[in-house]
């Protein structure tokens, strides 16, 4: 079974608390800690949705076996620290525009473990998606029950539309 692990988060959030508060028209500092957590939650949701890292990370990717060519999830990849099979370093070639594909020089391999660093993404569309999601989280932060139908949606449609252009699929 393929597995991926975050070893460390090396970058910082692309949306600042002050920017999110301006976007949501929040003037007090009472909820700053909550908003900080919501920014992180929104960013993680966005990263998982588009299968790309917004904040730079060091990751480990494990494949029980491979035919020798595979893609690294959650790019863009800035560097590859190690590629091992059965805990032995193996030679490889990096392919692709964003260095996200690897071809093992020996072809087929078992128990492949790759440690790599992603550079993260940062642009205004991603910032907008995160701020819209934080706003949704903030506005709907409490559980409630009502006899009337709720107008709350889990994820705003426009956030999905913004993120769809970044989405990458790994099979």
PDB file of C-alpha atoms in Angstrom:
ATOM      1  CA  UNK A   1       0.000   0.000   0.000  1.00  0.00           C
ATOM      2  CA  UNK A   2       1.349   3.416  -0.941  1.00  0.00           C
ATOM      3  CA  UNK A   3       1.869   5.785   1.956  1.00  0.00           C
ATOM      4  CA  UNK A   4       2.881   9.406   2.286  1.00  0.00           C
ATOM      5  CA  UNK A   5       4.017  11.186   5.405  1.00  0.00           C
ATOM      6  CA  UNK A   6       4.796  14.795   6.220  1.00  0.00           C
ATOM      7  CA  UNK A   7       8.158  14.866   8.007  1.00  0.00           C
ATOM      8  CA  UNK A   8       8.135  18.611   8.583  1.00  0.00           C
ATOM      9  CA  UNK A   9       6.386  21.765   7.472  1.00  0.00           C
ATOM     10  CA  UNK A  10       9.101  24.168   6.406  1.00  0.00           C
ATOM     11  CA  UNK A  11       7.158  27.141   5.060  1.00  0.00           C
ATOM     12  CA  UNK A  12       4.708  29.622   6.516  1.00  0.00           C
ATOM     13  CA  UNK A  13       1.047  30.296   5.786  1.00  0.00           C
ATOM     14  CA  UNK A  14       0.357  32.338   2.653  1.00  0.00           C
ATOM     15  CA  UNK A  15      -2.573  34.109   4.337  1.00  0.00           C
ATOM     16  CA  UNK A  16      -1.842  36.257   7.376  1.00  0.00           C
ATOM     17  CA  UNK A  17      -4.304  36.610  10.241  1.00  0.00           C
ATOM     18  CA  UNK A  18      -4.564  40.359   9.590  1.00  0.00           C
ATOM     19  CA  UNK A  19      -5.397  39.740   5.912  1.00  0.00           C
ATOM     20  CA  UNK A  20      -8.062  37.170   6.794  1.00  0.00           C
ATOM     21  CA  UNK A  21      -9.558  39.503   9.385  1.00  0.00           C
ATOM     22  CA  UNK A  22      -9.708  42.342   6.841  1.00  0.00           C
ATOM     23  CA  UNK A  23     -11.408  40.003   4.378  1.00  0.00           C
ATOM     24  CA  UNK A  24     -13.978  38.924   6.999  1.00  0.00           C
ATOM     25  CA  UNK A  25     -14.360  42.450   8.421  1.00  0.00           C
ATOM     26  CA  UNK A  26     -13.319  41.341  11.924  1.00  0.00           C
ATOM     27  CA  UNK A  27     -11.826  44.172  13.976  1.00  0.00           C
ATOM     28  CA  UNK A  28     -11.301  42.648  17.422  1.00  0.00           C
ATOM     29  CA  UNK A  29      -8.372  40.472  18.472  1.00  0.00           C
ATOM     30  CA  UNK A  30     -10.532  38.121  20.565  1.00  0.00           C
ATOM     31  CA  UNK A  31     -10.691  35.425  17.870  1.00  0.00           C
ATOM     32  CA  UNK A  32      -7.113  35.691  16.534  1.00  0.00           C
ATOM     33  CA  UNK A  33      -6.153  32.211  17.797  1.00  0.00           C
ATOM     34  CA  UNK A  34      -9.274  30.670  16.265  1.00  0.00           C
ATOM     35  CA  UNK A  35      -8.658  32.434  12.948  1.00  0.00           C
ATOM     36  CA  UNK A  36      -5.009  31.273  12.965  1.00  0.00           C
ATOM     37  CA  UNK A  37      -6.150  27.652  13.338  1.00  0.00           C
ATOM     38  CA  UNK A  38      -8.804  28.127  10.663  1.00  0.00           C
ATOM     39  CA  UNK A  39      -6.200  29.445   8.219  1.00  0.00           C
ATOM     40  CA  UNK A  40      -4.152  26.283   8.761  1.00  0.00           C
ATOM     41  CA  UNK A  41      -7.244  24.062   8.432  1.00  0.00           C
ATOM     42  CA  UNK A  42      -8.320  25.820   5.238  1.00  0.00           C
ATOM     43  CA  UNK A  43      -4.839  25.548   3.734  1.00  0.00           C
ATOM     44  CA  UNK A  44      -4.627  21.831   4.542  1.00  0.00           C
ATOM     45  CA  UNK A  45      -8.062  21.259   3.001  1.00  0.00           C
ATOM     46  CA  UNK A  46      -6.972  23.119  -0.140  1.00  0.00           C
ATOM     47  CA  UNK A  47      -3.696  21.162  -0.338  1.00  0.00           C
ATOM     48  CA  UNK A  48      -5.529  17.866  -0.082  1.00  0.00           C
ATOM     49  CA  UNK A  49      -8.099  18.943  -2.663  1.00  0.00           C
ATOM     50  CA  UNK A  50      -5.514  19.936  -5.285  1.00  0.00           C
ATOM     51  CA  UNK A  51      -2.877  17.330  -4.261  1.00  0.00           C
ATOM     52  CA  UNK A  52      -0.226  20.082  -4.190  1.00  0.00           C
ATOM     53  CA  UNK A  53       1.643  21.677  -1.309  1.00  0.00           C
ATOM     54  CA  UNK A  54       0.835  25.313  -0.680  1.00  0.00           C
ATOM     55  CA  UNK A  55       3.305  25.501   2.208  1.00  0.00           C
ATOM     56  CA  UNK A  56       6.753  23.937   1.707  1.00  0.00           C
ATOM     57  CA  UNK A  57       7.224  20.552   3.363  1.00  0.00           C
ATOM     58  CA  UNK A  58       9.597  17.634   3.650  1.00  0.00           C
ATOM     59  CA  UNK A  59       7.784  14.395   2.824  1.00  0.00           C
ATOM     60  CA  UNK A  60       8.438  10.672   2.709  1.00  0.00           C
ATOM     61  CA  UNK A  61       6.685   8.601   0.054  1.00  0.00           C
ATOM     62  CA  UNK A  62       6.641   4.812   0.275  1.00  0.00           C
ATOM     63  CA  UNK A  63       5.752   2.407  -2.525  1.00  0.00           C
ATOM     64  CA  UNK A  64       5.668  -1.337  -1.825  1.00  0.00           C
ATOM     65  CA  UNK A  65       6.685  -1.923  -5.458  1.00  0.00           C
ATOM     66  CA  UNK A  66       7.048  -0.008  -8.691  1.00  0.00           C
ATOM     67  CA  UNK A  67       7.693  -0.724 -12.346  1.00  0.00           C
ATOM     68  CA  UNK A  68      10.404   1.921 -12.191  1.00  0.00           C
ATOM     69  CA  UNK A  69       8.473   5.054 -13.190  1.00  0.00           C
ATOM     70  CA  UNK A  70       6.216   6.944 -10.790  1.00  0.00           C
ATOM     71  CA  UNK A  71       5.020  10.415  -9.819  1.00  0.00           C
ATOM     72  CA  UNK A  72       5.602  12.045  -6.464  1.00  0.00           C
ATOM     73  CA  UNK A  73       2.382  13.352  -4.923  1.00  0.00           C
ATOM     74  CA  UNK A  74       2.054  16.865  -3.519  1.00  0.00           C
ATOM     75  CA  UNK A  75       4.562  18.790  -5.620  1.00  0.00           C
ATOM     76  CA  UNK A  76       6.035  21.048  -6.755  1.00  0.00           C
ATOM     77  CA  UNK A  77       9.239  19.230  -5.844  1.00  0.00           C
ATOM     78  CA  UNK A  78      12.236  21.428  -5.082  1.00  0.00           C
ATOM     79  CA  UNK A  79      14.676  18.641  -4.221  1.00  0.00           C
ATOM     80  CA  UNK A  80      14.917  14.908  -3.654  1.00  0.00           C
ATOM     81  CA  UNK A  81      16.850  13.962  -0.545  1.00  0.00           C
ATOM     82  CA  UNK A  82      17.003  10.191  -1.044  1.00  0.00           C
ATOM     83  CA  UNK A  83      15.599   7.299  -3.063  1.00  0.00           C
ATOM     84  CA  UNK A  84      16.045   3.871  -1.504  1.00  0.00           C
ATOM     85  CA  UNK A  85      14.909   0.320  -2.158  1.00  0.00           C
ATOM     86  CA  UNK A  86      15.131  -2.042   0.805  1.00  0.00           C
ATOM     87  CA  UNK A  87      17.081   0.734   2.596  1.00  0.00           C
ATOM     88  CA  UNK A  88      19.778   0.800  -0.106  1.00  0.00           C
ATOM     89  CA  UNK A  89      20.356   3.952  -2.183  1.00  0.00           C
ATOM     90  CA  UNK A  90      19.318   3.485  -5.810  1.00  0.00           C
ATOM     91  CA  UNK A  91      20.088   5.540  -8.913  1.00  0.00           C
ATOM     92  CA  UNK A  92      17.258   7.505 -10.487  1.00  0.00           C
ATOM     93  CA  UNK A  93      16.478  10.136 -13.078  1.00  0.00           C
ATOM     94  CA  UNK A  94      14.161  13.072 -12.390  1.00  0.00           C
ATOM     95  CA  UNK A  95      11.579  13.754 -15.097  1.00  0.00           C
ATOM     96  CA  UNK A  96       8.837  16.300 -15.669  1.00  0.00           C
ATOM     97  CA  UNK A  97       8.542  20.055 -15.685  1.00  0.00           C
ATOM     98  CA  UNK A  98       8.173  20.262 -11.917  1.00  0.00           C
ATOM     99  CA  UNK A  99      10.579  17.391 -11.095  1.00  0.00           C
ATOM    100  CA  UNK A 100       7.628  15.307  -9.909  1.00  0.00           C
ATOM    101  CA  UNK A 101       8.323  12.129 -11.893  1.00  0.00           C
ATOM    102  CA  UNK A 102      11.058   9.645 -11.141  1.00  0.00           C
ATOM    103  CA  UNK A 103      12.472   6.862 -13.272  1.00  0.00           C
ATOM    104  CA  UNK A 104      14.572   4.303 -11.439  1.00  0.00           C
ATOM    105  CA  UNK A 105      17.697   3.453 -13.418  1.00  0.00           C
ATOM    106  CA  UNK A 106      17.306  -0.245 -12.598  1.00  0.00           C
ATOM    107  CA  UNK A 107      13.591  -0.402 -13.422  1.00  0.00           C
ATOM    108  CA  UNK A 108      11.375  -2.502 -11.151  1.00  0.00           C
ATOM    109  CA  UNK A 109      12.005  -2.176  -7.402  1.00  0.00           C
ATOM    110  CA  UNK A 110      10.433  -3.268  -4.108  1.00  0.00           C
ATOM    111  CA  UNK A 111       9.991  -1.238  -0.927  1.00  0.00           C
ATOM    112  CA  UNK A 112      10.872   2.123  -2.464  1.00  0.00           C
ATOM    113  CA  UNK A 113      11.180   5.029  -0.019  1.00  0.00           C
ATOM    114  CA  UNK A 114      11.650   8.575  -1.305  1.00  0.00           C
ATOM    115  CA  UNK A 115      12.359  11.602   0.885  1.00  0.00           C
ATOM    116  CA  UNK A 116      11.778  14.905  -0.897  1.00  0.00           C
ATOM    117  CA  UNK A 117      11.166  18.601  -0.312  1.00  0.00           C
ATOM    118  CA  UNK A 118       8.331  20.563  -1.874  1.00  0.00           C
ATOM    119  CA  UNK A 119       8.576  24.277  -2.558  1.00  0.00           C
ATOM    120  CA  UNK A 120       4.919  25.165  -2.067  1.00  0.00           C
ATOM    121  CA  UNK A 121       2.654  27.407  -4.115  1.00  0.00           C
ATOM    122  CA  UNK A 122       1.728  31.015  -3.498  1.00  0.00           C
ATOM    123  CA  UNK A 123      -0.455  33.222  -5.627  1.00  0.00           C
ATOM    124  CA  UNK A 124      -3.505  35.430  -5.258  1.00  0.00           C
ATOM    125  CA  UNK A 125      -5.986  32.760  -6.400  1.00  0.00           C
ATOM    126  CA  UNK A 126      -4.836  30.354  -3.692  1.00  0.00           C
ATOM    127  CA  UNK A 127      -4.913  33.142  -1.124  1.00  0.00           C
ATOM    128  CA  UNK A 128      -8.486  33.981  -2.183  1.00  0.00           C
ATOM    129  CA  UNK A 129      -9.574  30.360  -1.910  1.00  0.00           C
ATOM    130  CA  UNK A 130      -8.088  30.074   1.582  1.00  0.00           C
ATOM    131  CA  UNK A 131      -9.657  33.361   2.733  1.00  0.00           C
ATOM    132  CA  UNK A 132     -13.082  32.333   1.411  1.00  0.00           C
ATOM    133  CA  UNK A 133     -12.796  29.002   3.178  1.00  0.00           C
ATOM    134  CA  UNK A 134     -11.654  30.649   6.431  1.00  0.00           C
ATOM    135  CA  UNK A 135     -14.619  32.994   6.193  1.00  0.00           C
ATOM    136  CA  UNK A 136     -16.962  30.021   5.785  1.00  0.00           C
ATOM    137  CA  UNK A 137     -15.367  28.255   8.755  1.00  0.00           C
ATOM    138  CA  UNK A 138     -15.570  31.423  10.862  1.00  0.00           C
ATOM    139  CA  UNK A 139     -19.199  32.144   9.999  1.00  0.00           C
ATOM    140  CA  UNK A 140     -20.213  28.538  10.712  1.00  0.00           C
ATOM    141  CA  UNK A 141     -17.913  27.707  13.628  1.00  0.00           C
ATOM    142  CA  UNK A 142     -20.588  26.508  16.044  1.00  0.00           C
ATOM    143  CA  UNK A 143     -22.798  23.454  15.817  1.00  0.00           C
ATOM    144  CA  UNK A 144     -26.438  24.283  15.898  1.00  0.00           C
ATOM    145  CA  UNK A 145     -29.742  22.554  15.452  1.00  0.00           C
ATOM    146  CA  UNK A 146     -32.859  24.048  14.029  1.00  0.00           C
ATOM    147  CA  UNK A 147     -36.205  22.914  12.759  1.00  0.00           C
ATOM    148  CA  UNK A 148     -35.658  24.987   9.644  1.00  0.00           C
ATOM    149  CA  UNK A 149     -33.415  24.040   6.739  1.00  0.00           C
ATOM    150  CA  UNK A 150     -29.896  25.350   6.974  1.00  0.00           C
ATOM    151  CA  UNK A 151     -28.379  27.512   4.230  1.00  0.00           C
ATOM    152  CA  UNK A 152     -24.868  26.421   5.187  1.00  0.00           C
ATOM    153  CA  UNK A 153     -22.762  24.626   2.582  1.00  0.00           C
ATOM    154  CA  UNK A 154     -19.691  22.688   3.632  1.00  0.00           C
ATOM    155  CA  UNK A 155     -17.345  24.178   1.015  1.00  0.00           C
ATOM    156  CA  UNK A 156     -18.271  27.203  -1.101  1.00  0.00           C
ATOM    157  CA  UNK A 157     -18.550  26.392  -4.798  1.00  0.00           C
ATOM    158  CA  UNK A 158     -16.271  29.281  -5.766  1.00  0.00           C
ATOM    159  CA  UNK A 159     -13.441  27.808  -3.634  1.00  0.00           C
ATOM    160  CA  UNK A 160     -13.703  24.550  -5.596  1.00  0.00           C
ATOM    161  CA  UNK A 161     -13.754  26.487  -8.872  1.00  0.00           C
ATOM    162  CA  UNK A 162     -10.591  28.394  -7.936  1.00  0.00           C
ATOM    163  CA  UNK A 163      -8.776  25.232  -6.834  1.00  0.00           C
ATOM    164  CA  UNK A 164      -9.802  23.055  -9.803  1.00  0.00           C
ATOM    165  CA  UNK A 165      -7.156  24.730 -11.978  1.00  0.00           C
ATOM    166  CA  UNK A 166      -4.465  23.469  -9.556  1.00  0.00           C
ATOM    167  CA  UNK A 167      -5.831  19.970  -9.118  1.00  0.00           C
ATOM    168  CA  UNK A 168      -3.532  17.070  -9.948  1.00  0.00           C
ATOM    169  CA  UNK A 169      -4.500  13.421  -9.973  1.00  0.00           C
ATOM    170  CA  UNK A 170      -2.260  10.597  -8.836  1.00  0.00           C
ATOM    171  CA  UNK A 171      -3.384   7.064  -9.503  1.00  0.00           C
TER     172      UNK A 171
END
